[in-house]
Amino acid sequence: MTRRLFPRLSQVENRTVAEVLRAESVGGGLLMLAAVVAMGWANWPWGQSYESVVGWVPWPGGRFLGLDISVGRWASDGLLAIFFFVVGLELKREFVAGDLREPQRAAVPVVAAVGGMIVPAVVYVAFNLNTGGEALRGWAIPMATDIAFALAVLAVIGSHLPTGLRAFLLTLAVVDDLLAIAVIAVFYAGNVDFALLLSALAPIAVFGLLVQIRRTWWWALLPLALAAWLLVHASGVHATIAGVLLALTVPVLKRDTLPGLADRFEHVWRPISAAVAVPLFALFAAGVPLRGGQLVDAMTDPVALGVIAGLVMGKLVGVFGSTFAMAKLTRATLDENLSWWDVLGLALLTGIGFTVSLLIGDLAFGAGTERGEHVTLAVLVASLLAACTASVVLRLRNAAYRRAET
């Protein structure tokens, strides 16, 4: 049976996609603004104040829980837990009630996401096979797509693009995030204390029990979430994983007269994630001083070059190539209203890797280190290149759809 790639969406799916697009587009704009502010702050005459703020430890007495960490670490370990909680809700919804619940519909975005992660990693490794040192620790940096940034660009230039393309980007990004979470948990954990990690299951289980019986007592749920975060953080596994585990306990579907809570929680927490958590993370992660030939040094570092090539070229080849192969090797065909140029523009857009790429860069090389700063610059340059090239292709396609509509 022949099936269509990127088919038209139902009215309900259209509303869901539109709501997510609005929230993520605003968040993407704030994310870009925060990155610009961070770069400006780090490079003005008093840029030393930026490094002082990022490195400040607000709770030096929290050593026994591993909480004697800097503001920069609080942003990546604490605020991004909110971001990953929202990602977890998206994952749960997609697997239970979205595209990923149907294997046939899920196959294309899943294969595209996997291809869009494997090829960039291979490109990075190819650039750094002979670099030596710990260069290969950064193999996962170019794997992730920043959904907020990508959707912000798509919202600005893609007013007339088919909703099927937007839904495909959302689904691909959800799978991308799931795989990135797995990579962080497996490959970038420190010395794991399994007793503490198993202890985190207790507050997560109680949280899950309360939401399953639809008890939305914030005075109980928030302390339980905080306890889970503290235990996961102290165990050596990156604390953002706690956000995902908590989200996966939240019910999606209604049961008898009891409502599903995933949409309700997402409605509450997505604006906080998009407008507060992720922009603040960008503010404290994207500020890299460019004094003393720092940019030249970064652009000659094989690690930085591997990140740029992985995001710009690896994502393009991985996403477009996987989608094209699915069309040629299976009974899937491109929707008659779409062009492969649309898919090309979308594949270029997935090269915008900001939030999770910066996070993995910090985990791989350490925040504030010379190589860590090179990675930050590389992610910024690659994301800008991907956004610009995708904008050219998608703007032309958007104009064609606008002419056809009028």
mmCIF file of C-alpha atoms in Angstrom:
data_model
loop_
_atom_site.group_PDB
_atom_site.id
_atom_site.type_symbol
_atom_site.label_atom_id
_atom_site.label_comp_id
_atom_site.label_asym_id
_atom_site.label_seq_id
_atom_site.Cartn_x
_atom_site.Cartn_y
_atom_site.Cartn_z
ATOM 1 C CA MET A 1 0.000 0.000 0.000
ATOM 2 C CA THR A 2 1.450 3.362 -1.042
ATOM 3 C CA ARG A 3 1.584 6.035 1.635
ATOM 4 C CA ARG A 4 2.452 9.724 1.534
ATOM 5 C CA LEU A 5 5.405 11.468 3.143
ATOM 6 C CA PHE A 6 4.385 14.665 5.015
ATOM 7 C CA PRO A 7 0.625 14.262 4.424
ATOM 8 C CA ARG A 8 -1.906 16.927 5.314
ATOM 9 C CA LEU A 9 -2.857 16.963 8.976
ATOM 10 C CA SER A 10 -6.227 16.595 10.607
ATOM 11 C CA GLN A 11 -7.848 19.629 12.214
ATOM 12 C CA VAL A 12 -6.901 18.457 15.721
ATOM 13 C CA GLU A 13 -3.271 17.841 14.717
ATOM 14 C CA ASN A 14 -3.166 21.227 12.988
ATOM 15 C CA ARG A 15 -4.218 22.949 16.211
ATOM 16 C CA THR A 16 -1.616 21.047 18.254
ATOM 17 C CA VAL A 17 1.182 21.864 15.811
ATOM 18 C CA ALA A 18 0.139 25.523 15.645
ATOM 19 C CA GLU A 19 0.133 25.843 19.443
ATOM 20 C CA VAL A 20 3.582 24.298 19.768
ATOM 21 C CA LEU A 21 4.905 26.449 16.926
ATOM 22 C CA ARG A 22 3.706 29.634 18.605
ATOM 23 C CA ALA A 23 5.361 28.805 21.915
ATOM 24 C CA GLU A 24 8.602 27.527 20.394
ATOM 25 C CA SER A 25 8.835 30.418 17.929
ATOM 26 C CA VAL A 26 8.689 32.974 20.740
ATOM 27 C CA GLY A 27 11.159 30.905 22.721
ATOM 28 C CA GLY A 28 13.478 30.692 19.728
ATOM 29 C CA GLY A 29 13.430 34.481 19.358
ATOM 30 C CA LEU A 30 14.292 34.906 23.034
ATOM 31 C CA LEU A 31 16.989 32.263 22.665
ATOM 32 C CA MET A 32 18.634 34.180 19.814
ATOM 33 C CA LEU A 33 18.361 37.428 21.772
ATOM 34 C CA ALA A 34 19.975 35.820 24.837
ATOM 35 C CA ALA A 35 22.865 34.508 22.714
ATOM 36 C CA VAL A 36 23.467 37.955 21.212
ATOM 37 C CA VAL A 37 23.383 39.569 24.680
ATOM 38 C CA ALA A 38 25.814 36.942 26.002
ATOM 39 C CA MET A 39 28.310 37.569 23.198
ATOM 40 C CA GLY A 40 28.003 41.333 23.615
ATOM 41 C CA TRP A 41 28.429 41.137 27.389
ATOM 42 C CA ALA A 42 31.451 38.830 27.171
ATOM 43 C CA ASN A 43 33.207 41.109 24.656
ATOM 44 C CA TRP A 44 32.529 44.603 25.959
ATOM 45 C CA PRO A 45 35.316 46.485 27.838
ATOM 46 C CA TRP A 46 34.069 45.116 31.183
ATOM 47 C CA GLY A 47 33.574 41.593 29.903
ATOM 48 C CA GLN A 48 35.315 40.179 32.954
ATOM 49 C CA SER A 49 32.047 40.715 34.841
ATOM 50 C CA TYR A 50 30.394 38.101 32.599
ATOM 51 C CA GLU A 51 32.938 35.460 33.589
ATOM 52 C CA SER A 52 32.558 36.476 37.234
ATOM 53 C CA VAL A 53 28.773 36.049 37.147
ATOM 54 C CA VAL A 54 28.908 32.721 35.274
ATOM 55 C CA GLY A 55 31.535 31.375 37.671
ATOM 56 C CA TRP A 56 29.903 32.628 40.874
ATOM 57 C CA VAL A 57 28.892 29.874 43.323
ATOM 58 C CA PRO A 58 25.686 31.067 45.041
ATOM 59 C CA TRP A 59 25.546 28.196 47.566
ATOM 60 C CA PRO A 60 29.100 27.271 48.615
ATOM 61 C CA GLY A 61 27.782 25.320 51.604
ATOM 62 C CA GLY A 62 25.969 22.741 49.483
ATOM 63 C CA ARG A 63 28.991 20.501 48.970
ATOM 64 C CA PHE A 64 27.437 17.418 50.596
ATOM 65 C CA LEU A 65 24.739 17.326 47.895
ATOM 66 C CA GLY A 66 27.026 18.463 45.106
ATOM 67 C CA LEU A 67 25.240 21.817 44.992
ATOM 68 C CA ASP A 68 28.351 23.966 45.385
ATOM 69 C CA ILE A 69 28.184 24.704 41.646
ATOM 70 C CA SER A 70 28.460 27.894 39.638
ATOM 71 C CA VAL A 71 25.643 29.932 38.124
ATOM 72 C CA GLY A 72 26.582 28.493 34.728
ATOM 73 C CA ARG A 73 26.197 24.943 36.052
ATOM 74 C CA TRP A 74 22.905 25.830 37.750
ATOM 75 C CA ALA A 75 21.648 27.000 34.349
ATOM 76 C CA SER A 76 22.676 23.784 32.569
ATOM 77 C CA ASP A 77 21.813 21.311 35.335
ATOM 78 C CA GLY A 78 18.832 23.064 36.911
ATOM 79 C CA LEU A 79 17.045 25.222 34.360
ATOM 80 C CA LEU A 80 17.483 22.707 31.554
ATOM 81 C CA ALA A 81 15.712 20.115 33.711
ATOM 82 C CA ILE A 82 12.554 22.147 32.997
ATOM 83 C CA PHE A 83 13.348 22.048 29.269
ATOM 84 C CA PHE A 84 13.818 18.273 29.387
ATOM 85 C CA PHE A 85 10.602 17.871 31.392
ATOM 86 C CA VAL A 86 8.732 19.512 28.515
ATOM 87 C CA VAL A 87 10.653 17.317 26.042
ATOM 88 C CA GLY A 88 9.590 14.270 28.061
ATOM 89 C CA LEU A 89 5.947 15.347 27.885
ATOM 90 C CA GLU A 90 6.280 15.715 24.101
ATOM 91 C CA LEU A 91 7.803 12.237 23.877
ATOM 92 C CA LYS A 92 5.018 10.697 25.946
ATOM 93 C CA ARG A 93 2.327 12.424 23.895
ATOM 94 C CA GLU A 94 3.895 11.417 20.579
ATOM 95 C CA PHE A 95 4.249 7.762 21.606
ATOM 96 C CA VAL A 96 0.752 7.520 23.098
ATOM 97 C CA ALA A 97 -1.400 9.808 20.940
ATOM 98 C CA GLY A 98 0.812 11.309 18.244
ATOM 99 C CA ASP A 99 2.596 10.224 15.076
ATOM 100 C CA LEU A 100 4.947 7.830 16.873
ATOM 101 C CA ARG A 101 2.084 5.581 18.012
ATOM 102 C CA GLU A 102 1.667 4.325 14.432
ATOM 103 C CA PRO A 103 4.754 2.474 13.160
ATOM 104 C CA GLN A 104 4.046 3.347 9.531
ATOM 105 C CA ARG A 105 3.771 7.095 10.211
ATOM 106 C CA ALA A 106 6.643 7.058 12.696
ATOM 107 C CA ALA A 107 9.077 5.246 10.406
ATOM 108 C CA VAL A 108 10.104 8.218 8.256
ATOM 109 C CA PRO A 109 10.812 10.814 11.002
ATOM 110 C CA VAL A 110 12.471 8.152 13.181
ATOM 111 C CA VAL A 111 14.787 7.015 10.375
ATOM 112 C CA ALA A 112 15.468 10.655 9.424
ATOM 113 C CA ALA A 113 16.318 11.501 13.048
ATOM 114 C CA VAL A 114 18.626 8.491 13.402
ATOM 115 C CA GLY A 115 20.359 9.291 10.104
ATOM 116 C CA GLY A 116 20.596 12.929 11.177
ATOM 117 C CA MET A 117 22.465 11.871 14.295
ATOM 118 C CA ILE A 118 24.729 9.109 12.952
ATOM 119 C CA VAL A 119 26.106 11.006 9.946
ATOM 120 C CA PRO A 120 27.105 14.171 11.909
ATOM 121 C CA ALA A 121 28.844 11.996 14.512
ATOM 122 C CA VAL A 122 30.748 10.166 11.762
ATOM 123 C CA VAL A 123 31.739 13.478 10.159
ATOM 124 C CA TYR A 124 33.011 14.786 13.511
ATOM 125 C CA VAL A 125 35.026 11.610 14.138
ATOM 126 C CA ALA A 126 36.517 11.809 10.618
ATOM 127 C CA PHE A 127 37.790 15.325 11.385
ATOM 128 C CA ASN A 128 39.306 14.266 14.704
ATOM 129 C CA LEU A 129 40.656 10.752 14.266
ATOM 130 C CA ASN A 130 44.230 12.027 14.399
ATOM 131 C CA THR A 131 43.701 15.027 16.684
ATOM 132 C CA GLY A 132 44.661 13.160 19.852
ATOM 133 C CA GLY A 133 43.875 13.993 23.437
ATOM 134 C CA GLU A 134 40.213 13.989 24.377
ATOM 135 C CA ALA A 135 38.994 15.376 21.058
ATOM 136 C CA LEU A 136 36.825 12.336 20.326
ATOM 137 C CA ARG A 137 34.819 12.972 23.506
ATOM 138 C CA GLY A 138 32.893 15.556 21.509
ATOM 139 C CA TRP A 139 31.525 13.091 18.931
ATOM 140 C CA ALA A 140 27.917 13.708 20.039
ATOM 141 C CA ILE A 141 28.002 17.522 19.901
ATOM 142 C CA PRO A 142 26.696 17.874 16.301
ATOM 143 C CA MET A 143 23.952 15.251 16.773
ATOM 144 C CA ALA A 144 21.210 17.454 18.254
ATOM 145 C CA THR A 145 18.778 19.856 16.572
ATOM 146 C CA ASP A 146 17.587 22.868 18.566
ATOM 147 C CA ILE A 147 13.839 22.744 18.063
ATOM 148 C CA ALA A 148 13.130 26.238 19.459
ATOM 149 C CA PHE A 149 15.750 27.902 17.262
ATOM 150 C CA ALA A 150 14.724 25.900 14.168
ATOM 151 C CA LEU A 151 11.015 26.571 14.622
ATOM 152 C CA ALA A 152 11.686 30.279 15.180
ATOM 153 C CA VAL A 153 13.407 30.447 11.789
ATOM 154 C CA LEU A 154 10.633 28.383 10.201
ATOM 155 C CA ALA A 155 7.956 30.655 11.678
ATOM 156 C CA VAL A 156 9.631 33.775 10.284
ATOM 157 C CA ILE A 157 10.140 32.497 6.729
ATOM 158 C CA GLY A 158 7.606 29.678 6.347
ATOM 159 C CA SER A 159 4.200 31.302 6.614
ATOM 160 C CA HIS A 160 2.839 29.368 3.614
ATOM 161 C CA LEU A 161 4.744 26.089 3.917
ATOM 162 C CA PRO A 162 2.551 22.981 4.339
ATOM 163 C CA THR A 163 1.780 22.013 7.932
ATOM 164 C CA GLY A 164 2.948 18.469 7.143
ATOM 165 C CA LEU A 165 6.508 19.747 6.867
ATOM 166 C CA ARG A 166 6.252 21.539 10.203
ATOM 167 C CA ALA A 167 4.799 18.459 11.869
ATOM 168 C CA PHE A 168 7.616 16.362 10.398
ATOM 169 C CA LEU A 169 10.192 18.753 11.878
ATOM 170 C CA LEU A 170 8.477 18.566 15.277
ATOM 171 C CA THR A 171 8.369 14.763 15.250
ATOM 172 C CA LEU A 172 11.946 14.474 14.037
ATOM 173 C CA ALA A 173 13.100 16.857 16.764
ATOM 174 C CA VAL A 174 11.240 14.855 19.436
ATOM 175 C CA VAL A 175 13.009 11.635 18.364
ATOM 176 C CA ASP A 176 16.269 13.601 18.119
ATOM 177 C CA ASP A 177 15.816 14.785 21.712
ATOM 178 C CA LEU A 178 15.031 11.263 22.914
ATOM 179 C CA LEU A 179 18.235 9.889 21.396
ATOM 180 C CA ALA A 180 20.246 12.858 22.704
ATOM 181 C CA ILE A 181 18.906 12.177 26.211
ATOM 182 C CA ALA A 182 20.001 8.546 25.909
ATOM 183 C CA VAL A 183 23.462 9.603 24.712
ATOM 184 C CA ILE A 184 23.877 12.027 27.640
ATOM 185 C CA ALA A 185 22.732 9.419 30.172
ATOM 186 C CA VAL A 186 24.941 6.632 28.817
ATOM 187 C CA PHE A 187 28.082 8.353 27.544
ATOM 188 C CA TYR A 188 28.374 11.567 29.572
ATOM 189 C CA ALA A 189 27.595 10.403 33.096
ATOM 190 C CA GLY A 190 30.329 10.815 35.705
ATOM 191 C CA ASN A 191 31.175 8.224 38.334
ATOM 192 C CA VAL A 192 27.648 6.951 38.926
ATOM 193 C CA ASP A 193 26.483 6.243 42.473
ATOM 194 C CA PHE A 194 23.853 3.603 41.741
ATOM 195 C CA ALA A 195 22.461 3.693 45.290
ATOM 196 C CA LEU A 196 21.567 7.377 44.920
ATOM 197 C CA LEU A 197 20.294 6.801 41.403
ATOM 198 C CA LEU A 198 17.983 4.014 42.576
ATOM 199 C CA SER A 199 16.883 6.201 45.497
ATOM 200 C CA ALA A 200 15.655 8.762 42.952
ATOM 201 C CA LEU A 201 13.083 6.228 41.802
ATOM 202 C CA ALA A 202 11.174 6.635 45.079
ATOM 203 C CA PRO A 203 10.113 10.294 44.632
ATOM 204 C CA ILE A 204 9.576 9.639 40.909
ATOM 205 C CA ALA A 205 7.264 6.726 41.756
ATOM 206 C CA VAL A 206 5.252 8.802 44.243
ATOM 207 C CA PHE A 207 5.067 11.644 41.689
ATOM 208 C CA GLY A 208 3.837 9.131 39.109
ATOM 209 C CA LEU A 209 1.232 7.698 41.487
ATOM 210 C CA LEU A 210 -0.189 11.161 42.216
ATOM 211 C CA VAL A 211 -0.460 12.160 38.565
ATOM 212 C CA GLN A 212 -1.939 8.793 37.597
ATOM 213 C CA ILE A 213 -4.799 9.354 40.055
ATOM 214 C CA ARG A 214 -4.968 12.953 38.769
ATOM 215 C CA ARG A 215 -3.895 14.656 41.995
ATOM 216 C CA THR A 216 -2.290 17.912 40.846
ATOM 217 C CA TRP A 217 -1.213 19.071 44.292
ATOM 218 C CA TRP A 218 1.658 21.407 43.452
ATOM 219 C CA TRP A 219 2.668 21.556 47.120
ATOM 220 C CA ALA A 220 3.378 17.808 46.842
ATOM 221 C CA LEU A 221 4.485 17.441 43.202
ATOM 222 C CA LEU A 222 7.107 20.201 43.236
ATOM 223 C CA PRO A 223 8.972 18.895 46.354
ATOM 224 C CA LEU A 224 8.909 15.382 44.886
ATOM 225 C CA ALA A 225 10.323 16.679 41.586
ATOM 226 C CA LEU A 226 13.014 18.611 43.466
ATOM 227 C CA ALA A 227 13.926 15.507 45.505
ATOM 228 C CA ALA A 228 14.237 13.451 42.313
ATOM 229 C CA TRP A 229 16.414 16.133 40.730
ATOM 230 C CA LEU A 230 18.691 16.322 43.798
ATOM 231 C CA LEU A 231 19.203 12.551 43.941
ATOM 232 C CA VAL A 232 19.880 12.190 40.199
ATOM 233 C CA HIS A 233 22.283 15.141 40.345
ATOM 234 C CA ALA A 234 24.122 13.693 43.346
ATOM 235 C CA SER A 235 24.327 10.259 41.659
ATOM 236 C CA GLY A 236 26.596 11.546 38.876
ATOM 237 C CA VAL A 237 24.036 11.197 36.066
ATOM 238 C CA HIS A 238 23.208 14.523 34.453
ATOM 239 C CA ALA A 239 20.354 16.005 36.457
ATOM 240 C CA THR A 240 18.244 16.875 33.400
ATOM 241 C CA ILE A 241 17.439 13.147 33.075
ATOM 242 C CA ALA A 242 15.226 13.563 36.156
ATOM 243 C CA GLY A 243 12.993 15.920 34.181
ATOM 244 C CA VAL A 244 12.478 13.290 31.467
ATOM 245 C CA LEU A 245 11.736 10.477 33.923
ATOM 246 C CA LEU A 246 9.174 12.603 35.774
ATOM 247 C CA ALA A 247 7.473 13.594 32.514
ATOM 248 C CA LEU A 248 7.142 9.995 31.356
ATOM 249 C CA THR A 249 4.940 9.231 34.384
ATOM 250 C CA VAL A 250 2.348 11.856 33.371
ATOM 251 C CA PRO A 251 -0.803 10.381 31.747
ATOM 252 C CA VAL A 252 -1.682 11.555 28.247
ATOM 253 C CA LEU A 253 -5.118 10.066 27.649
ATOM 254 C CA LYS A 254 -8.345 10.545 29.551
ATOM 255 C CA ARG A 255 -9.529 7.637 31.706
ATOM 256 C CA ASP A 256 -13.225 7.394 32.551
ATOM 257 C CA THR A 257 -13.980 10.873 33.894
ATOM 258 C CA LEU A 258 -10.333 11.623 34.724
ATOM 259 C CA PRO A 259 -8.508 14.019 32.368
ATOM 260 C CA GLY A 260 -5.135 13.454 30.733
ATOM 261 C CA LEU A 261 -2.541 15.709 32.328
ATOM 262 C CA ALA A 262 0.286 15.822 29.771
ATOM 263 C CA ASP A 263 -1.315 18.617 27.736
ATOM 264 C CA ARG A 264 -2.173 20.545 30.900
ATOM 265 C CA PHE A 265 1.352 20.271 32.303
ATOM 266 C CA GLU A 266 2.849 21.154 28.936
ATOM 267 C CA HIS A 267 0.584 24.203 28.695
ATOM 268 C CA VAL A 268 1.912 25.382 32.073
ATOM 269 C CA TRP A 269 5.592 24.537 31.722
ATOM 270 C CA ARG A 270 6.326 25.125 28.019
ATOM 271 C CA PRO A 271 6.200 28.948 28.350
ATOM 272 C CA ILE A 272 8.497 28.750 31.403
ATOM 273 C CA SER A 273 10.894 26.535 29.475
ATOM 274 C CA ALA A 274 10.797 28.583 26.258
ATOM 275 C CA ALA A 275 10.783 32.069 27.799
ATOM 276 C CA VAL A 276 12.895 31.588 30.936
ATOM 277 C CA ALA A 277 14.872 28.366 31.277
ATOM 278 C CA VAL A 278 16.381 27.994 27.789
ATOM 279 C CA PRO A 279 17.153 31.724 27.213
ATOM 280 C CA LEU A 280 18.873 31.949 30.620
ATOM 281 C CA PHE A 281 20.902 28.855 29.787
ATOM 282 C CA ALA A 282 21.925 30.510 26.510
ATOM 283 C CA LEU A 283 22.800 33.720 28.352
ATOM 284 C CA PHE A 284 25.231 31.897 30.632
ATOM 285 C CA ALA A 285 26.566 29.464 28.005
ATOM 286 C CA ALA A 286 27.006 31.437 24.770
ATOM 287 C CA GLY A 287 29.262 34.260 25.960
ATOM 288 C CA VAL A 288 32.727 33.611 24.558
ATOM 289 C CA PRO A 289 35.389 36.356 24.507
ATOM 290 C CA LEU A 290 36.860 36.940 21.055
ATOM 291 C CA ARG A 291 39.927 38.794 22.234
ATOM 292 C CA GLY A 292 43.448 37.719 21.349
ATOM 293 C CA GLY A 293 42.679 35.805 18.173
ATOM 294 C CA GLN A 294 40.202 33.482 19.893
ATOM 295 C CA LEU A 295 38.041 33.183 16.782
ATOM 296 C CA VAL A 296 41.045 32.331 14.582
ATOM 297 C CA ASP A 297 42.209 29.714 17.095
ATOM 298 C CA ALA A 298 38.750 28.166 17.208
ATOM 299 C CA MET A 299 38.409 28.007 13.435
ATOM 300 C CA THR A 300 41.716 26.127 13.160
ATOM 301 C CA ASP A 301 40.824 23.614 15.881
ATOM 302 C CA PRO A 302 39.776 20.248 14.339
ATOM 303 C CA VAL A 303 37.190 19.878 17.108
ATOM 304 C CA ALA A 304 35.466 23.117 16.103
ATOM 305 C CA LEU A 305 35.728 22.253 12.406
ATOM 306 C CA GLY A 306 34.241 18.826 13.088
ATOM 307 C CA VAL A 307 31.300 20.419 14.920
ATOM 308 C CA ILE A 308 30.633 22.876 12.073
ATOM 309 C CA ALA A 309 30.927 20.224 9.356
ATOM 310 C CA GLY A 310 28.813 17.800 11.360
ATOM 311 C CA LEU A 311 25.983 20.250 11.917
ATOM 312 C CA VAL A 312 25.943 21.916 8.505
ATOM 313 C CA MET A 313 26.830 19.025 6.175
ATOM 314 C CA GLY A 314 26.278 15.951 8.352
ATOM 315 C CA LYS A 315 22.722 16.894 9.296
ATOM 316 C CA LEU A 316 21.879 17.709 5.668
ATOM 317 C CA VAL A 317 23.190 14.387 4.343
ATOM 318 C CA GLY A 318 21.769 12.380 7.243
ATOM 319 C CA VAL A 319 18.222 13.790 7.266
ATOM 320 C CA PHE A 320 17.756 14.298 3.519
ATOM 321 C CA GLY A 321 19.527 11.070 2.585
ATOM 322 C CA SER A 322 17.516 8.987 5.058
ATOM 323 C CA THR A 323 14.209 10.479 3.911
ATOM 324 C CA PHE A 324 15.096 10.020 0.236
ATOM 325 C CA ALA A 325 16.163 6.416 0.880
ATOM 326 C CA MET A 326 12.864 5.704 2.664
ATOM 327 C CA ALA A 327 10.990 7.021 -0.365
ATOM 328 C CA LYS A 328 13.014 4.917 -2.803
ATOM 329 C CA LEU A 329 13.304 1.696 -0.797
ATOM 330 C CA THR A 330 9.761 1.515 0.579
ATOM 331 C CA ARG A 331 6.264 2.238 -0.712
ATOM 332 C CA ALA A 332 6.341 5.736 0.751
ATOM 333 C CA THR A 333 6.048 8.578 -1.757
ATOM 334 C CA LEU A 334 6.386 12.315 -1.350
ATOM 335 C CA ASP A 335 3.052 14.093 -1.030
ATOM 336 C CA GLU A 336 1.981 15.432 -4.430
ATOM 337 C CA ASN A 337 1.866 19.005 -3.080
ATOM 338 C CA LEU A 338 5.492 18.934 -1.953
ATOM 339 C CA SER A 339 8.897 19.110 -3.595
ATOM 340 C CA TRP A 340 12.183 17.530 -2.585
ATOM 341 C CA TRP A 341 13.459 21.103 -2.328
ATOM 342 C CA ASP A 342 11.162 21.448 0.679
ATOM 343 C CA VAL A 343 12.816 18.451 2.308
ATOM 344 C CA LEU A 344 16.249 19.849 1.452
ATOM 345 C CA GLY A 345 15.420 23.135 3.189
ATOM 346 C CA LEU A 346 14.095 21.274 6.209
ATOM 347 C CA ALA A 347 17.239 19.119 6.366
ATOM 348 C CA LEU A 348 19.400 22.255 6.299
ATOM 349 C CA LEU A 349 17.290 23.674 9.134
ATOM 350 C CA THR A 350 18.061 20.670 11.360
ATOM 351 C CA GLY A 351 21.700 21.813 11.362
ATOM 352 C CA ILE A 352 20.741 24.458 13.929
ATOM 353 C CA GLY A 353 22.113 22.770 17.012
ATOM 354 C CA PHE A 354 22.187 25.108 19.976
ATOM 355 C CA THR A 355 20.856 24.162 23.416
ATOM 356 C CA VAL A 356 21.673 20.434 23.569
ATOM 357 C CA SER A 357 24.858 20.846 21.493
ATOM 358 C CA LEU A 358 26.176 23.443 23.941
ATOM 359 C CA LEU A 359 25.199 21.190 26.842
ATOM 360 C CA ILE A 360 27.045 18.182 25.392
ATOM 361 C CA GLY A 361 30.041 20.425 24.637
ATOM 362 C CA ASP A 362 30.183 21.436 28.301
ATOM 363 C CA LEU A 363 29.902 17.801 29.394
ATOM 364 C CA ALA A 364 32.596 16.683 26.941
ATOM 365 C CA PHE A 365 35.238 19.370 27.507
ATOM 366 C CA GLY A 366 34.133 21.411 30.510
ATOM 367 C CA ALA A 367 32.544 24.840 30.638
ATOM 368 C CA GLY A 368 35.012 27.722 30.422
ATOM 369 C CA THR A 369 37.923 25.626 29.091
ATOM 370 C CA GLU A 370 39.692 26.708 25.917
ATOM 371 C CA ARG A 371 38.337 23.790 23.919
ATOM 372 C CA GLY A 372 34.900 24.272 25.462
ATOM 373 C CA GLU A 373 34.917 27.875 24.202
ATOM 374 C CA HIS A 374 36.000 26.680 20.749
ATOM 375 C CA VAL A 375 33.002 24.325 20.716
ATOM 376 C CA THR A 376 30.653 27.155 21.729
ATOM 377 C CA LEU A 377 31.907 29.340 18.891
ATOM 378 C CA ALA A 378 31.621 26.427 16.464
ATOM 379 C CA VAL A 379 28.015 25.727 17.476
ATOM 380 C CA LEU A 380 27.148 29.420 17.052
ATOM 381 C CA VAL A 381 28.821 29.619 13.623
ATOM 382 C CA ALA A 382 27.285 26.335 12.431
ATOM 383 C CA SER A 383 23.804 27.303 13.635
ATOM 384 C CA LEU A 384 24.084 30.650 11.838
ATOM 385 C CA LEU A 385 25.244 28.978 8.617
ATOM 386 C CA ALA A 386 22.462 26.384 8.806
ATOM 387 C CA ALA A 387 19.839 29.059 9.486
ATOM 388 C CA CYS A 388 21.026 31.228 6.582
ATOM 389 C CA THR A 389 21.243 28.424 4.008
ATOM 390 C CA ALA A 390 17.899 26.945 5.083
ATOM 391 C CA SER A 391 16.321 30.400 4.935
ATOM 392 C CA VAL A 392 17.379 30.858 1.316
ATOM 393 C CA VAL A 393 15.864 27.531 0.213
ATOM 394 C CA LEU A 394 12.703 27.728 2.324
ATOM 395 C CA ARG A 395 12.049 31.377 1.473
ATOM 396 C CA LEU A 396 12.029 30.472 -2.225
ATOM 397 C CA ARG A 397 9.700 27.547 -1.548
ATOM 398 C CA ASN A 398 7.467 29.712 0.656
ATOM 399 C CA ALA A 399 7.169 32.253 -2.173
ATOM 400 C CA ALA A 400 6.166 29.472 -4.555
ATOM 401 C CA TYR A 401 3.443 28.243 -2.191
ATOM 402 C CA ARG A 402 2.215 31.805 -1.674
ATOM 403 C CA ARG A 403 1.923 32.336 -5.433
ATOM 404 C CA ALA A 404 0.068 29.035 -5.784
ATOM 405 C CA GLU A 405 -2.330 29.995 -3.008
ATOM 406 C CA THR A 406 -3.150 33.407 -4.504
#
